[in-house]
CSV table of C-alpha atoms in Angstrom, one decimal:
chain,number,residue,atom,x,y,z
A,4,MET,CA,95.2,116.3,102.4
A,5,GLY,CA,91.4,116.5,102.9
A,6,LYS,CA,91.6,116.5,106.7
A,7,SER,CA,93.3,119.9,107.0
A,8,ARG,CA,90.7,121.9,105.2
A,9,SER,CA,87.1,122.6,106.2
A,10,PRO,CA,84.4,122.9,103.6
A,11,ARG,CA,83.7,126.3,102.0
A,12,ARG,CA,80.4,127.5,100.8
A,13,ASP,CA,79.9,130.5,98.4
A,14,SER,CA,76.7,132.5,97.8
A,15,ALA,CA,75.3,129.8,95.5
A,16,ALA,CA,75.6,127.2,98.1
A,17,VAL,CA,78.5,125.4,96.4
A,18,VAL,CA,80.4,123.1,98.7
A,19,VAL,CA,84.2,122.9,98.1
A,20,GLU,CA,86.5,120.6,100.0
A,21,ALA,CA,89.9,119.0,99.5
A,22,VAL,CA,89.8,115.2,99.4
A,23,ASP,CA,92.4,112.7,98.6
A,24,GLY,CA,91.6,112.8,94.8
A,25,GLY,CA,91.9,116.6,94.6
A,26,LEU,CA,89.4,119.4,95.1
A,27,ALA,CA,85.8,118.2,95.4
A,28,GLU,CA,82.9,120.5,94.5
A,29,LEU,CA,79.2,119.9,95.1
A,30,ILE,CA,77.3,122.2,92.6
A,31,PRO,CA,73.6,122.6,93.1
A,32,ASP,CA,71.3,121.8,90.2
A,33,ARG,CA,69.4,124.9,89.2
A,34,ASP,CA,66.5,122.8,87.8
A,35,ARG,CA,66.0,120.3,90.6
A,36,THR,CA,65.6,121.5,94.2
A,37,ARG,CA,67.8,119.0,96.1
A,38,ALA,CA,70.0,117.8,93.3
A,39,TRP,CA,73.8,118.1,93.1
A,40,THR,CA,76.7,117.4,90.8
A,41,LEU,CA,79.9,116.2,92.2
A,42,LEU,CA,83.2,117.4,90.5
A,43,VAL,CA,86.7,116.4,91.5
A,44,ASP,CA,89.4,118.6,90.1
A,45,GLY,CA,86.9,119.9,87.6
A,46,ALA,CA,85.9,116.5,86.3
A,47,PRO,CA,82.2,115.7,86.7
A,48,GLN,CA,81.9,112.5,88.8
A,49,SER,CA,78.3,112.1,89.8
A,50,HIS,CA,74.8,113.7,89.9
A,51,VAL,CA,72.4,113.0,92.7
A,52,ASP,CA,68.8,114.0,93.3
A,53,LEU,CA,68.1,113.5,97.0
A,54,ASP,CA,64.3,113.8,96.4
A,55,ASP,CA,64.4,111.4,93.5
A,56,PRO,CA,67.3,108.9,93.7
A,57,ALA,CA,65.9,107.0,90.8
A,58,TYR,CA,66.7,110.0,88.5
A,59,LEU,CA,69.9,109.5,86.6
A,60,SER,CA,71.3,112.5,84.8
A,61,PHE,CA,74.6,111.4,83.5
A,62,GLU,CA,74.5,109.4,80.2
A,63,TYR,CA,76.8,106.6,81.4
A,64,GLN,CA,74.9,106.3,84.7
A,65,ARG,CA,71.6,105.9,82.8
A,66,ARG,CA,73.1,103.0,80.9
A,67,LEU,CA,74.4,101.4,84.1
A,68,GLY,CA,70.8,102.0,85.4
A,69,HIS,CA,69.5,99.9,82.5
A,70,VAL,CA,71.8,97.1,83.6
A,71,ILE,CA,70.6,97.4,87.2
A,72,ASP,CA,67.0,97.3,86.0
A,73,LEU,CA,67.6,94.0,84.0
A,74,VAL,CA,69.8,92.1,86.5
A,75,ALA,CA,66.7,90.6,88.1
A,76,PRO,CA,62.9,90.9,87.8
A,77,PRO,CA,61.6,94.4,88.6
A,78,GLY,CA,61.7,95.4,92.2
A,79,ARG,CA,63.4,92.2,93.4
A,80,PRO,CA,66.2,92.9,96.0
A,81,VAL,CA,69.7,92.1,94.9
A,82,HIS,CA,73.2,91.9,96.4
A,83,ALA,CA,75.3,94.6,94.7
A,84,VAL,CA,78.9,95.6,94.9
A,85,HIS,CA,80.0,99.1,93.7
A,86,LEU,CA,83.7,99.6,93.0
A,87,GLY,CA,84.0,103.3,93.2
A,88,GLY,CA,81.5,105.4,95.1
A,89,GLY,CA,81.5,109.0,93.9
A,90,ALA,CA,78.3,110.5,95.3
A,91,LEU,CA,76.8,107.0,95.8
A,92,THR,CA,74.4,107.7,92.9
A,93,LEU,CA,74.0,104.1,91.7
A,94,ALA,CA,73.8,102.6,95.2
A,95,ARG,CA,71.0,105.1,95.9
A,96,TYR,CA,69.4,104.1,92.6
A,97,VAL,CA,69.4,100.4,93.5
A,98,ALA,CA,68.0,101.2,97.0
A,99,ALA,CA,65.2,103.2,95.4
A,100,THR,CA,64.3,100.8,92.6
A,101,ARG,CA,65.0,97.5,94.5
A,102,PRO,CA,64.1,98.1,98.2
A,103,ARG,CA,65.7,95.7,100.7
A,104,SER,CA,68.7,95.2,98.5
A,105,THR,CA,72.0,94.7,100.3
A,106,GLN,CA,74.9,96.7,98.9
A,107,GLN,CA,78.6,97.1,99.4
A,108,VAL,CA,80.4,100.2,98.2
A,109,VAL,CA,84.2,100.3,98.0
A,110,GLU,CA,85.6,103.8,97.7
A,111,ARG,CA,89.3,104.5,98.4
A,112,ASP,CA,88.9,108.2,99.0
A,113,ALA,CA,87.8,108.4,102.6
A,114,PRO,CA,87.5,112.2,102.8
A,115,LEU,CA,85.3,112.1,99.8
A,116,VAL,CA,83.1,109.5,101.4
A,117,GLN,CA,82.8,111.7,104.5
A,118,LEU,CA,81.9,114.8,102.4
A,119,VAL,CA,79.2,112.9,100.5
A,120,ARG,CA,77.7,111.3,103.6
A,121,ARG,CA,77.6,114.7,105.4
A,122,GLU,CA,76.3,116.8,102.6
A,123,LEU,CA,74.2,114.3,100.7
A,124,PRO,CA,73.1,111.8,103.4
A,125,LEU,CA,71.7,108.4,102.6
A,126,ALA,CA,68.1,107.8,103.3
A,127,PRO,CA,67.5,105.6,106.4
A,128,ASN,CA,67.4,101.9,106.1
A,129,THR,CA,69.1,101.8,102.7
A,130,ARG,CA,71.3,98.8,103.6
A,131,ILE,CA,74.3,100.3,102.0
A,132,ARG,CA,77.7,99.6,103.6
A,133,VAL,CA,80.5,101.9,102.5
A,134,ARG,CA,84.1,100.7,102.9
A,135,SER,CA,87.1,103.0,102.4
A,136,ALA,CA,89.6,100.8,100.6
A,137,ASP,CA,91.2,100.1,97.3
A,138,ALA,CA,88.7,98.6,94.9
A,139,ARG,CA,90.5,95.4,94.3
A,140,GLU,CA,91.3,94.9,97.9
A,141,GLY,CA,87.7,95.6,98.9
A,142,LEU,CA,86.5,93.2,96.2
A,143,ALA,CA,88.7,90.4,97.6
A,144,LYS,CA,86.7,90.6,100.9
A,145,VAL,CA,83.4,89.9,99.2
A,146,PRO,CA,82.4,86.3,99.8
A,147,ASP,CA,82.5,83.8,97.0
A,148,GLY,CA,79.3,83.9,94.9
A,149,TRP,CA,77.7,86.7,96.9
A,150,ALA,CA,76.9,89.3,94.3
A,151,ASP,CA,74.1,89.5,91.7
A,152,LEU,CA,75.9,92.6,90.3
A,153,VAL,CA,79.4,94.1,90.4
A,154,ILE,CA,79.7,97.6,89.0
A,155,ALA,CA,83.2,99.0,88.4
A,156,ASP,CA,83.2,102.8,88.1
A,157,VAL,CA,86.7,103.7,89.4
A,158,PHE,CA,88.7,106.7,88.3
A,159,SER,CA,91.8,108.3,89.8
A,160,GLY,CA,92.7,111.6,88.1
A,161,ALA,CA,90.0,110.8,85.5
A,162,ARG,CA,91.8,107.5,84.7
A,163,THR,CA,90.9,103.9,85.6
A,164,PRO,CA,93.8,102.5,87.6
A,165,ALA,CA,95.8,99.8,85.8
A,166,HIS,CA,95.2,97.0,88.3
A,167,LEU,CA,91.4,97.3,87.6
A,168,THR,CA,91.9,96.5,83.9
A,169,SER,CA,93.3,93.0,83.9
A,170,THR,CA,92.2,89.3,83.6
A,171,GLU,CA,93.4,88.8,87.2
A,172,PHE,CA,91.0,91.5,88.3
A,173,LEU,CA,88.2,89.9,86.4
A,174,ASP,CA,89.0,86.6,88.1
A,175,GLU,CA,88.1,88.3,91.4
A,176,VAL,CA,84.9,89.7,89.9
A,177,ARG,CA,83.9,86.2,88.7
A,178,ARG,CA,84.7,84.7,92.1
A,179,ALA,CA,82.4,87.3,93.8
A,180,LEU,CA,79.5,86.9,91.4
A,181,LYS,CA,76.7,84.4,91.7
A,182,PRO,CA,76.1,82.1,88.6
A,183,GLY,CA,74.2,84.4,86.2
A,184,GLY,CA,75.4,87.5,87.9
A,185,PHE,CA,76.2,90.6,85.9
A,186,TYR,CA,79.5,92.6,85.7
A,187,ALA,CA,79.2,96.1,84.4
A,188,ALA,CA,82.1,98.6,83.9
A,189,ASN,CA,82.2,102.2,83.0
A,190,LEU,CA,85.1,102.6,80.5
A,191,ALA,CA,86.4,105.9,79.1
A,192,ASP,CA,88.4,106.2,76.0
A,193,GLY,CA,88.9,108.2,72.8
A,194,PRO,CA,90.5,107.6,69.4
A,195,PRO,CA,92.1,105.2,68.5
A,196,LEU,CA,90.1,103.3,71.2
A,197,ALA,CA,93.0,101.0,72.1
A,198,HIS,CA,92.0,100.9,75.8
A,199,LEU,CA,88.4,100.1,75.0
A,200,ARG,CA,89.3,97.3,72.5
A,201,GLY,CA,91.7,95.8,75.0
A,202,GLN,CA,89.1,95.8,77.8
A,203,ILE,CA,86.6,94.0,75.6
A,204,ALA,CA,89.2,91.4,74.7
A,205,THR,CA,90.1,91.0,78.4
A,206,ALA,CA,86.4,90.5,79.4
A,207,SER,CA,85.9,88.0,76.6
A,208,ALA,CA,88.7,85.9,78.1
A,209,ARG,CA,86.7,85.6,81.3
A,210,PHE,CA,83.0,85.8,80.3
A,211,PRO,CA,81.2,84.1,77.5
A,212,GLU,CA,78.5,86.8,77.1
A,213,LEU,CA,79.4,90.5,76.5
A,214,ALA,CA,77.7,93.6,75.3
A,215,LEU,CA,78.8,97.2,74.9
A,216,LEU,CA,76.6,100.3,75.3
A,217,ALA,CA,77.9,103.6,74.0
A,218,ASP,CA,77.2,106.7,72.0
A,219,PRO,CA,77.8,105.8,68.3
A,220,ALA,CA,80.2,108.7,67.9
A,221,VAL,CA,82.4,107.1,70.7
A,222,LEU,CA,82.3,103.7,69.0
A,223,ARG,CA,83.3,105.3,65.7
A,224,GLY,CA,86.3,107.0,67.4
A,225,LYS,CA,85.0,110.5,66.7
A,226,ARG,CA,85.3,111.7,70.3
A,227,PHE,CA,86.4,110.8,73.8
A,228,GLY,CA,83.6,109.4,75.9
A,229,ASN,CA,82.2,106.6,78.1
A,230,ALA,CA,81.1,103.1,77.2
A,231,VAL,CA,79.4,100.6,79.5
A,232,LEU,CA,80.7,97.0,79.2
A,233,VAL,CA,78.3,94.3,80.5
A,234,ALA,CA,79.4,90.7,81.0
A,235,CYS,CA,77.8,87.5,82.3
A,236,ASP,CA,78.2,83.8,82.1
A,237,HIS,CA,74.5,83.5,80.9
A,238,PRO,CA,72.8,85.1,77.9
A,239,LEU,CA,72.2,88.8,78.3
A,240,PRO,CA,68.9,90.6,77.8
A,241,LEU,CA,70.1,92.1,74.6
A,242,THR,CA,66.7,93.1,73.1
A,243,GLU,CA,65.7,95.0,76.2
A,244,LEU,CA,69.2,96.6,76.6
A,245,THR,CA,69.0,97.7,73.0
A,246,ARG,CA,65.6,99.2,73.3
A,247,ARG,CA,66.4,101.1,76.5
A,248,ALA,CA,69.7,102.5,75.2
A,249,ALA,CA,68.0,103.6,72.0
A,250,SER,CA,65.3,105.5,74.0
A,251,ASP,CA,67.7,107.5,76.1
A,252,PRO,CA,67.8,111.3,75.6
A,253,HIS,CA,71.2,110.7,73.9
A,254,PRO,CA,70.5,107.4,72.1
A,255,GLY,CA,73.1,104.7,72.6
A,256,ARG,CA,74.0,101.7,70.5
A,257,VAL,CA,74.5,98.1,71.8
A,258,GLU,CA,77.2,96.0,70.2
A,259,HIS,CA,77.5,92.3,70.9
A,260,GLY,CA,78.4,89.0,69.3
A,261,LYS,CA,80.5,89.0,66.1
A,262,ALA,CA,80.2,92.8,65.7
A,263,LEU,CA,81.8,93.3,69.1
A,264,THR,CA,84.5,90.7,68.4
A,265,ASP,CA,85.3,92.5,65.2
A,266,PHE,CA,85.4,95.8,67.0
A,267,THR,CA,88.3,94.6,69.1
A,268,GLY,CA,90.5,94.5,66.0
A,269,GLY,CA,92.6,91.7,67.3
A,270,ALA,CA,93.3,93.3,70.7
A,271,VAL,CA,94.7,90.8,73.2
A,272,PRO,CA,93.6,90.4,76.9
A,273,VAL,CA,95.4,92.6,79.4
A,274,THR,CA,97.2,90.9,82.3
A,275,ASP,CA,98.5,92.5,85.5
A,276,ALA,CA,102.0,92.4,84.1
A,277,ALA,CA,101.1,94.5,81.1
A,278,ALA,CA,98.2,96.6,82.5
A,279,VAL,CA,98.3,100.4,82.2
A,280,ALA,CA,95.8,103.0,83.4
A,281,SER,CA,93.1,104.2,80.9
A,282,PRO,CA,93.9,107.3,78.9
A,283,ALA,CA,93.3,110.7,80.4
A,284,PRO,CA,90.5,112.7,78.7
A,285,PRO,CA,91.6,115.7,76.7
A,286,PRO,CA,91.0,119.1,78.5
A,287,SER,CA,88.3,120.0,76.0
A,288,VAL,CA,86.0,117.3,77.5
A,289,PHE,CA,85.4,119.3,80.6
A,290,ARG,CA,85.0,122.7,79.0
């Protein structure tokens, strides 16, 4: 699909190219000289500032950035696995804030990877390896206990594939993590939040410590949106996570402990046999 079409630029320097996931567009940011937003089939996927890779524009990426900041002491290199690449925003963020980190990115859409690497090249010596593979298959190749951090941010047609929502998938995540390593997932859902509740129940079946960062309106089921789930086998830095989420341009709330358990409303863990993809966002989300 993506190999038969060459990129097209219009007068505003927009880059348009067919990739496996649909039509990819790189839209220049009018306020930042070398910054771009990646859209696939009209759905915003990533924002990147090549001059300042530590700048995170998207709300959910800022929250994942808070997790990256707290996974280890400031500036210390880490081993990170990114399931889902997009424009490699979070891998660039780790490289900028934690120099000498070693990272693996697993992105199934090879033409998208080629587009991003050509138009938004990585800085030299970033130690980021990008593999074109299914996220779960790529995760299976990560050595046992290698990762300080696994981030899942995988969407196909704006939906998280079913096989990345199960306890069996989280077994692979736990296998790849070091003791005390963090798992963070970008989850998207809207009312009645059945997918989000199920994902919390699934993570709680595999990790003893959980937290959820989200816009209060999303948690109340008032609108479709993103939530960041964080899980670990050690206590999480809840106080600092809460402070950082509250100080964002769009303040977020952190749920944990009994309040998070109550939020699941009795949802049960998801297994491979019963897994379904996350719900598609309503068209109004992208207007």
